[in-house]
Coordinates of C-alpha atoms in Angstrom, one line a residue:
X932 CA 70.6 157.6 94.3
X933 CA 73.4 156.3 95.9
X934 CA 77.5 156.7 94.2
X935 CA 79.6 153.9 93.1
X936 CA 81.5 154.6 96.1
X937 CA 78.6 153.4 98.4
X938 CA 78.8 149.9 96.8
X939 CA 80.3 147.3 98.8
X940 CA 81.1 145.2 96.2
X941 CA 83.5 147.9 94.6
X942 CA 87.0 146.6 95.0
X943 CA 88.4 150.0 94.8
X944 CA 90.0 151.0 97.9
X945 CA 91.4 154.1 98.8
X946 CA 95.0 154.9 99.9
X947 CA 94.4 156.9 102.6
X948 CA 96.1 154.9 105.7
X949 CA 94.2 157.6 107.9
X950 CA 90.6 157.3 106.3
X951 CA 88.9 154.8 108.9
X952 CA 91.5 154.5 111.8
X953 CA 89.7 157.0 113.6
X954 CA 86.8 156.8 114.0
X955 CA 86.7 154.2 117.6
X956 CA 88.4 156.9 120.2
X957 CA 90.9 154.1 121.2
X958 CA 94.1 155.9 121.8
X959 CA 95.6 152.5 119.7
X960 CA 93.5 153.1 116.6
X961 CA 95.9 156.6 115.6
X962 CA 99.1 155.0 116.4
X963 CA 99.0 152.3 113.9
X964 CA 102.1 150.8 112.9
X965 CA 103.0 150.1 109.3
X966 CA 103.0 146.2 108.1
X967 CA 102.5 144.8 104.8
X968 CA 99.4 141.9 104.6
X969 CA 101.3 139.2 104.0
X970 CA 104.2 139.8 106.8
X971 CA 100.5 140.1 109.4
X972 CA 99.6 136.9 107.7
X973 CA 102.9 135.5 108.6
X974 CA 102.7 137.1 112.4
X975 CA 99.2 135.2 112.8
X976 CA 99.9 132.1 111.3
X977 CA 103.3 131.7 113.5
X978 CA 101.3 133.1 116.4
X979 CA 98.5 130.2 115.9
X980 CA 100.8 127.2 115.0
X981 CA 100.8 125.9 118.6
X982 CA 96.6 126.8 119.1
X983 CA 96.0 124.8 115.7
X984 CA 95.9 121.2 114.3
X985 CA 97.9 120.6 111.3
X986 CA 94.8 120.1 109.4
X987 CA 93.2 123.6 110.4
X988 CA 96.7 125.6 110.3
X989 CA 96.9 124.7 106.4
X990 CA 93.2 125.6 106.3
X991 CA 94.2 128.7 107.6
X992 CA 97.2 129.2 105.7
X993 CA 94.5 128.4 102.3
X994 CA 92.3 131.1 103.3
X995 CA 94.5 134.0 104.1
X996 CA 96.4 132.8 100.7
X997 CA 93.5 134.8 98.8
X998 CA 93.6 137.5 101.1
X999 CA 97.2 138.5 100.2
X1000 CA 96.4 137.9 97.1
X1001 CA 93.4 140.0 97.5
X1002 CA 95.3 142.6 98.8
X1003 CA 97.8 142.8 95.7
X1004 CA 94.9 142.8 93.3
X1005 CA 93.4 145.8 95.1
X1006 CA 96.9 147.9 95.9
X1007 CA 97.1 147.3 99.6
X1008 CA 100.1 147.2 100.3
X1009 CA 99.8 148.6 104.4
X1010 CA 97.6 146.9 106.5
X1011 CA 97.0 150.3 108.1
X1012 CA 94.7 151.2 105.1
X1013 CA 91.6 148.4 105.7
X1014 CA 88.7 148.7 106.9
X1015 CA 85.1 148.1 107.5
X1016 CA 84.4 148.4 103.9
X1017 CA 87.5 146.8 102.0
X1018 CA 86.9 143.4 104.3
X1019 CA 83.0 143.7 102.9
X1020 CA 84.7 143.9 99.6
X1021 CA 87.0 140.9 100.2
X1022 CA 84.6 138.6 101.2
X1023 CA 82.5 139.5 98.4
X1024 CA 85.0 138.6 96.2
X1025 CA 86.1 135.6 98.3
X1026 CA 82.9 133.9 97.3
X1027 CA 81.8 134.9 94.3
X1028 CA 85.2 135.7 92.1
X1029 CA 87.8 133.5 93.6
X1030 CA 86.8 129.9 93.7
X1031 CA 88.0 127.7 90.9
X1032 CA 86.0 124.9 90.7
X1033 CA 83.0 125.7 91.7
X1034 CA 80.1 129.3 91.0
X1035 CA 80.4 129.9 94.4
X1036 CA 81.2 129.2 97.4
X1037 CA 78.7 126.8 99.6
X1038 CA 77.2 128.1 102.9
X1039 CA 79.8 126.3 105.1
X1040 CA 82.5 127.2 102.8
X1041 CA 81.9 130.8 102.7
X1042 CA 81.1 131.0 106.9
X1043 CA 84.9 129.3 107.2
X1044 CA 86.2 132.2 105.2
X1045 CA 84.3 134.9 106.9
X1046 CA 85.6 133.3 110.6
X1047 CA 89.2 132.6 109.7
X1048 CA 89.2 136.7 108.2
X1049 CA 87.6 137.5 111.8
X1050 CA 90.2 136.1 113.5
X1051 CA 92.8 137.2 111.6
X1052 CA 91.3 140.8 111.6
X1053 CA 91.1 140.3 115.6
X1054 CA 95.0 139.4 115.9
X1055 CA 96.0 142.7 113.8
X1056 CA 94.2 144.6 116.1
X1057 CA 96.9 143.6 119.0
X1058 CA 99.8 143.9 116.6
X1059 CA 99.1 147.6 115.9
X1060 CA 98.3 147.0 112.2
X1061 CA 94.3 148.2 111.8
X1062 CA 92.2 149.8 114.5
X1063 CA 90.8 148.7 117.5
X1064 CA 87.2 146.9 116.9
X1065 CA 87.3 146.4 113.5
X1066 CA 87.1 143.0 113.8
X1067 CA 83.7 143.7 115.4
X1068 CA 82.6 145.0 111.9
X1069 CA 82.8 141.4 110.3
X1070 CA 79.5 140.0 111.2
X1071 CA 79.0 136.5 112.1
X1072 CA 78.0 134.3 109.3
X1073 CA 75.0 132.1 110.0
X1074 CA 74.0 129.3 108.1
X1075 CA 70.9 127.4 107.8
X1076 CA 70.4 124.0 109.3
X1077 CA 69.3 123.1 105.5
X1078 CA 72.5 124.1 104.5
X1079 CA 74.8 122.5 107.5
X1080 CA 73.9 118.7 106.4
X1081 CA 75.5 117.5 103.4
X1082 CA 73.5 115.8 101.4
X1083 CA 76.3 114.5 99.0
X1084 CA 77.3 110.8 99.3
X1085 CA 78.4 107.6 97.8
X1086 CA 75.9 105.1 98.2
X1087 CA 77.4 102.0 100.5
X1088 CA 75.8 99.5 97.2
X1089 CA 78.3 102.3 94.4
X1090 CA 80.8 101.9 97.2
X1091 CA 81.0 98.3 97.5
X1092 CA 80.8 98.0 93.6
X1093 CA 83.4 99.4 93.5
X1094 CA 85.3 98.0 96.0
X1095 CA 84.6 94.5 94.3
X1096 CA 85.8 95.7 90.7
X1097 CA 89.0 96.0 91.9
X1098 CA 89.3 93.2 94.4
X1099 CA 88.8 91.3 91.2
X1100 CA 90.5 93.0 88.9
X1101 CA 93.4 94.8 90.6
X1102 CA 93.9 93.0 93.9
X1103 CA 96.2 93.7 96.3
X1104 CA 97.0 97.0 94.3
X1105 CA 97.3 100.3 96.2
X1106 CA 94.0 101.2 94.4
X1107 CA 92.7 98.4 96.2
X1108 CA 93.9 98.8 99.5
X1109 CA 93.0 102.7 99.9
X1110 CA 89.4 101.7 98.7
X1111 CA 89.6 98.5 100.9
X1112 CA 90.2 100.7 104.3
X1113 CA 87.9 103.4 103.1
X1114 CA 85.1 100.9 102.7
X1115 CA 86.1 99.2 106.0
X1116 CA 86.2 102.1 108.5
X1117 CA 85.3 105.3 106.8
X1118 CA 88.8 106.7 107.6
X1119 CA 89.5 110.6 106.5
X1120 CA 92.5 110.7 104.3
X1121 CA 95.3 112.0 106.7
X1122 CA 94.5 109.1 108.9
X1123 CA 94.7 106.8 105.9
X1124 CA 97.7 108.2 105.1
X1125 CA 99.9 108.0 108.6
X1126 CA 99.6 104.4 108.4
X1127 CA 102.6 103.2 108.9
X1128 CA 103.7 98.7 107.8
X1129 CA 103.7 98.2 111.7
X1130 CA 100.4 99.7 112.6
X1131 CA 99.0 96.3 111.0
X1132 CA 98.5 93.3 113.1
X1133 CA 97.5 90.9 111.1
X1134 CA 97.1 88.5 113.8
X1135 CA 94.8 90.2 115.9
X1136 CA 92.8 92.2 112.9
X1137 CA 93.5 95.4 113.6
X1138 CA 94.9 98.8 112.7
X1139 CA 96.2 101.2 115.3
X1140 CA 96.0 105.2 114.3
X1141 CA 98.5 107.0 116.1
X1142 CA 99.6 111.0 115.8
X1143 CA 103.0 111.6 115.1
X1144 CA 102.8 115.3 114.2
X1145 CA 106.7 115.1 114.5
X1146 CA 106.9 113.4 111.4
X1147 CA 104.5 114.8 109.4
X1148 CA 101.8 113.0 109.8
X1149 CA 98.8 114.4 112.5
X1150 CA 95.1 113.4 112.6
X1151 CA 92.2 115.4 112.6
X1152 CA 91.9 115.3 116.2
X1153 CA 95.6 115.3 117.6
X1154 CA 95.7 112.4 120.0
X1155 CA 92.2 112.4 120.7
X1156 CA 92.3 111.1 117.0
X1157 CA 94.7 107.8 118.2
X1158 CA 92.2 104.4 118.3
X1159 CA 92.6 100.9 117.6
X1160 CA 90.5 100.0 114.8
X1161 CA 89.3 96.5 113.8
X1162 CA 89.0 94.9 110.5
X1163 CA 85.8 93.5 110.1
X1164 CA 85.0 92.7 106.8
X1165 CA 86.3 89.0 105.0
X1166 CA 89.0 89.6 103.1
X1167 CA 90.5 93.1 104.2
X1168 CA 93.6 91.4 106.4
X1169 CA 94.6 88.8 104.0
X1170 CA 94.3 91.9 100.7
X1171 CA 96.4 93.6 103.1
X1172 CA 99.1 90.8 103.9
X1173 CA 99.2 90.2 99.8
X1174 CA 99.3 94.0 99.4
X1175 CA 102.0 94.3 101.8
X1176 CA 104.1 91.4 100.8
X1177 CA 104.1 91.8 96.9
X1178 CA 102.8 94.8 95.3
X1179 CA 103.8 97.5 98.3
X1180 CA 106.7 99.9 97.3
X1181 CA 109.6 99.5 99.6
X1182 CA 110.2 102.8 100.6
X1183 CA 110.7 104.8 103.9
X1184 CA 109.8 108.1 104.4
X1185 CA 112.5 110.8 105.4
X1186 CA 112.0 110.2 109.1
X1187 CA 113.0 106.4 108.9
X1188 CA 109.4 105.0 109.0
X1189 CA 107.9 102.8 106.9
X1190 CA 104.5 103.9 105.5
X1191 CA 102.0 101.0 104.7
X1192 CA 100.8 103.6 101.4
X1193 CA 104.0 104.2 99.0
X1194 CA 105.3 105.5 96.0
X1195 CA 108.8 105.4 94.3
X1196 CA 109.7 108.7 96.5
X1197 CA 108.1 107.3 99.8
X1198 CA 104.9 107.9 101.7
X1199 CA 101.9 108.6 99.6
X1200 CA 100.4 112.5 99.3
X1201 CA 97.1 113.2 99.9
X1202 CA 96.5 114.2 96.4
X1203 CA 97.5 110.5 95.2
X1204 CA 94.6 108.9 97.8
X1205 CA 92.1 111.8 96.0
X1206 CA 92.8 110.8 92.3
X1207 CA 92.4 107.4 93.6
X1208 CA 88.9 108.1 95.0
X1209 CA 88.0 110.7 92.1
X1210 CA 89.4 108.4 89.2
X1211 CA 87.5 104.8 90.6
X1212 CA 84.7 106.8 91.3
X1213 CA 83.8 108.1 87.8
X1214 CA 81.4 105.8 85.9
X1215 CA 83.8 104.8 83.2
X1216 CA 86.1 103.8 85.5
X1217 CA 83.8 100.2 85.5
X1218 CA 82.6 100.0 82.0
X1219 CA 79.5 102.2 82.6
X1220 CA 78.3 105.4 80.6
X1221 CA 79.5 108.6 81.6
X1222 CA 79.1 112.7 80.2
X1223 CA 82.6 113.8 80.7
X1224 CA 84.5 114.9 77.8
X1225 CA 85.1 112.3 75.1
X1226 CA 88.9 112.6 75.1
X1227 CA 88.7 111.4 78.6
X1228 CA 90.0 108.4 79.1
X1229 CA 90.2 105.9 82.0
X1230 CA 93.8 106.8 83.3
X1231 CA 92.6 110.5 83.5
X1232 CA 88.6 109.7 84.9
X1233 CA 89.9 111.3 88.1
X1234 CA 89.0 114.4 86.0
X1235 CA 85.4 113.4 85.2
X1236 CA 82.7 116.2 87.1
X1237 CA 80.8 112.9 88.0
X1238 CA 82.7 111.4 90.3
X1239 CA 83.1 111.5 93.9
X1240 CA 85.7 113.1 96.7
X1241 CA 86.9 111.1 100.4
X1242 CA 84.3 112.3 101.8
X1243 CA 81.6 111.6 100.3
X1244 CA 83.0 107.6 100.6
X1245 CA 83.2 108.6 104.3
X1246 CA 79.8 110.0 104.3
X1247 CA 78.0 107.0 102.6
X1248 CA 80.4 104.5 105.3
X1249 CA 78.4 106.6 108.2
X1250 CA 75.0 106.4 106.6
X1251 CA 75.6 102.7 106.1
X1252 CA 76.4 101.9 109.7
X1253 CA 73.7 104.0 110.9
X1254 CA 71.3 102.3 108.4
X1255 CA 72.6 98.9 110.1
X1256 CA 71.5 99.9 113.4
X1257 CA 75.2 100.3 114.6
X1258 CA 74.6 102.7 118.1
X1259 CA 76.1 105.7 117.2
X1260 CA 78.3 105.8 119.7
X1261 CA 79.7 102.8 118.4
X1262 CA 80.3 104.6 114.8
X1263 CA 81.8 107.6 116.7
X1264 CA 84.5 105.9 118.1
X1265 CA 85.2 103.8 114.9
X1266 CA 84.8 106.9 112.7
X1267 CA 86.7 109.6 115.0
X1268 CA 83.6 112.0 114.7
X1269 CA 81.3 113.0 117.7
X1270 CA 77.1 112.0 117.8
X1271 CA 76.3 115.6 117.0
X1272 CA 78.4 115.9 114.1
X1273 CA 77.4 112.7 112.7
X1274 CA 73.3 113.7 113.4
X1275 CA 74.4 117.3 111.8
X1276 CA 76.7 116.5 108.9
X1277 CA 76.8 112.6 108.3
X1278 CA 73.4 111.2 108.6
X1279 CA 71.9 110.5 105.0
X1280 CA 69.1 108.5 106.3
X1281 CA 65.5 109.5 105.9
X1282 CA 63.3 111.4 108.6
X1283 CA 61.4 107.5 108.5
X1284 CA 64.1 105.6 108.7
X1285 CA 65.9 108.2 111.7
X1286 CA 62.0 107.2 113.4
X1287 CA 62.1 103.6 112.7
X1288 CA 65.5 103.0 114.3
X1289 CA 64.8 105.2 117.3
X1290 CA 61.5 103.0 117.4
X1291 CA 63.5 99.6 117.3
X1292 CA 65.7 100.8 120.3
X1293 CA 62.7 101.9 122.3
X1294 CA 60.9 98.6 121.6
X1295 CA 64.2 96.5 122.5
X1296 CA 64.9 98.6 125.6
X1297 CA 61.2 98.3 126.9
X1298 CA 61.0 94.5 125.8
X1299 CA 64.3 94.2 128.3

């Protein structure tokens, strides 16, 4: 029968800085040097800012958040003192104890933890803070092809109802707008959000993304991100000139640009775009039955555990254009997301209807 001590979901950790640094034979793993977790987390972070995007420093920032925190909980208050066992304990606890919103962590989720920790781990080694190789002791996470597609979007027809609801109801609103562009090009949120008033040209229908990391605002992709997108759809440049011209905010933000997205104190957050998507979203929102709390009420439906996030609207936008027969190429470039993403992560169609478009391309490139 094994002890308590054996279980690697017991938090406790011993304080014993010596109790695992030796047992590699690198001269480096007994001459640790003594650093407190959140000054390594500080080391990496500063040490990665340049390697990283915006979007995946702040991810990394997130994740070794609960570390540090982790680390408090626990008593570790030298870096010197973890090991194989205490990062098993971590993890654990990372997936099953921390999250907020949610049981548990999803597959995905959990393997970004587990990878960002690895890394981390990795860097201490060259800093002197834990022993040599013990990165090597965080096996890779694997997750199941089942598990990398997401399943969860919004429907183009919910999408478009939506969309419609406030075209008549609130047009020209910044509700309006955000859902307007959503609809219209499936753009992630940070995109959305560096739009500046000149990236508009009304005259030739388009919207040009650029990355201006300098002023706060970056794109998923750095300037491989950066595209001219055209507005398609009936409607979205003249909602946008109306938008523009009487309900916009005048504001600039603190570098002297003008955002097309405001509030009172300038450019819009991200959060604001979210509780736009979460609060339209909910089923109330339009008049329609919904199970959320009965003291919920429309202002607050961004709340409501029915509704949906960005990207699930991005999600359903891809499905849509695939569903259309829009070469995926095509929706790559309009969507900033590569053809294997989009077949892994993006693609809600059915295994028929995946067979009956590659069967229409075949049959058009053989009747050519």
């Amino acid at each position: 029968m094994s002890s308590k001590d054996d279980d690697p979901n017991d938090r406790r950790v011993g304080s014993d800085p010596n109790r695992s640094n030796n047992t590699r034979g690198d001269p480096r793993s007994t001459n640790l040097k003594p650093i407190s977790p959140a000054e390594a987390v500080e080391w990496y972070l500063h040490r990665r800012r340049n390697e990283l995007a915006s979007s995946s420093l702040k991810t990394h920032r997130s994740s070794l958040r609960h570390f540090t925190k982790w680390t408090e909980q626990v008593g570790i208050e030298n870096l010197n003192e973890l090991d194989g066992r205490a990062i098993q304990r971590y993890l654990t606890w990372r997936a099953e104890e921390a999250p907020t919103s949610v049981d548990h962590l999803a597959p995905k989720s959990e393997k970004t933890q587990i990878d960002i920790t690895r890394k981390f781990v990795e860097y201490c080694e060259t800093i002197d803070a834990v022993r040599v190789g013990l990165h090597e002791q965080i096996l890779p996470f694997r997750v199941k092809e089942a598990d990398e597609v997401r399943d969860e979007m919004l429907d183009m027809g919910r999408i478009s109802e939506i969309h419609n609801y406030l075209e008549t109801y609130h047009y020209a609103s910044r509700d309006h707008i955000i859902w307007t562009l959503l609809a219209e090009s499936g753009f992630r949120i940070g995109a959305l959000r560096s739009l500046d008033v000149q990236d508009f040209d009304p005259d030739n229908r388009t919207l040009r993304l650029r990355y201006r990391p300098e002023s706060e605002t970056s794109l998923k992709n750095d300037r491989g991100s950066e595209r001219l997108v055209g507005l398609i759809r009936d409607g979205t440049v003249e909602a946008l000139q109306a938008y523009i011209d009487d309900q916009r905010v005048s504001a600039t933000d603190e570098y002297g640009r003008e955002p097309l997205l405001t509030t009172r104190n300038g450019r819009v957050a991200r959060s604001t775009i979210r509780k736009s998507v979460y609060r339209w979203s909910c089923p109330q929102a339009l008049g329609d039955e919904c199970d959320h709390d009965d003291s919920m009420t429309s202002s607050d439906a961004w709340r409501c555990g029915n509704n949906a996030c960005p990207h699930m609207v991005r999600a359903g936008v891809i499905t849509y254009l695939l569903r259309e027969d829009v070469p995926i190429d095509y929706v790559s470039d309009r969507c900033d997301v590569s053809p294997s993403v989009i077949r892994t992560h993006y693609d809600g169609r059915s295994e028929s209807e995946r067979m009956e478009a590659r069967s229409q391309a075949i049959a058009e490139q053989l009747a050519n």
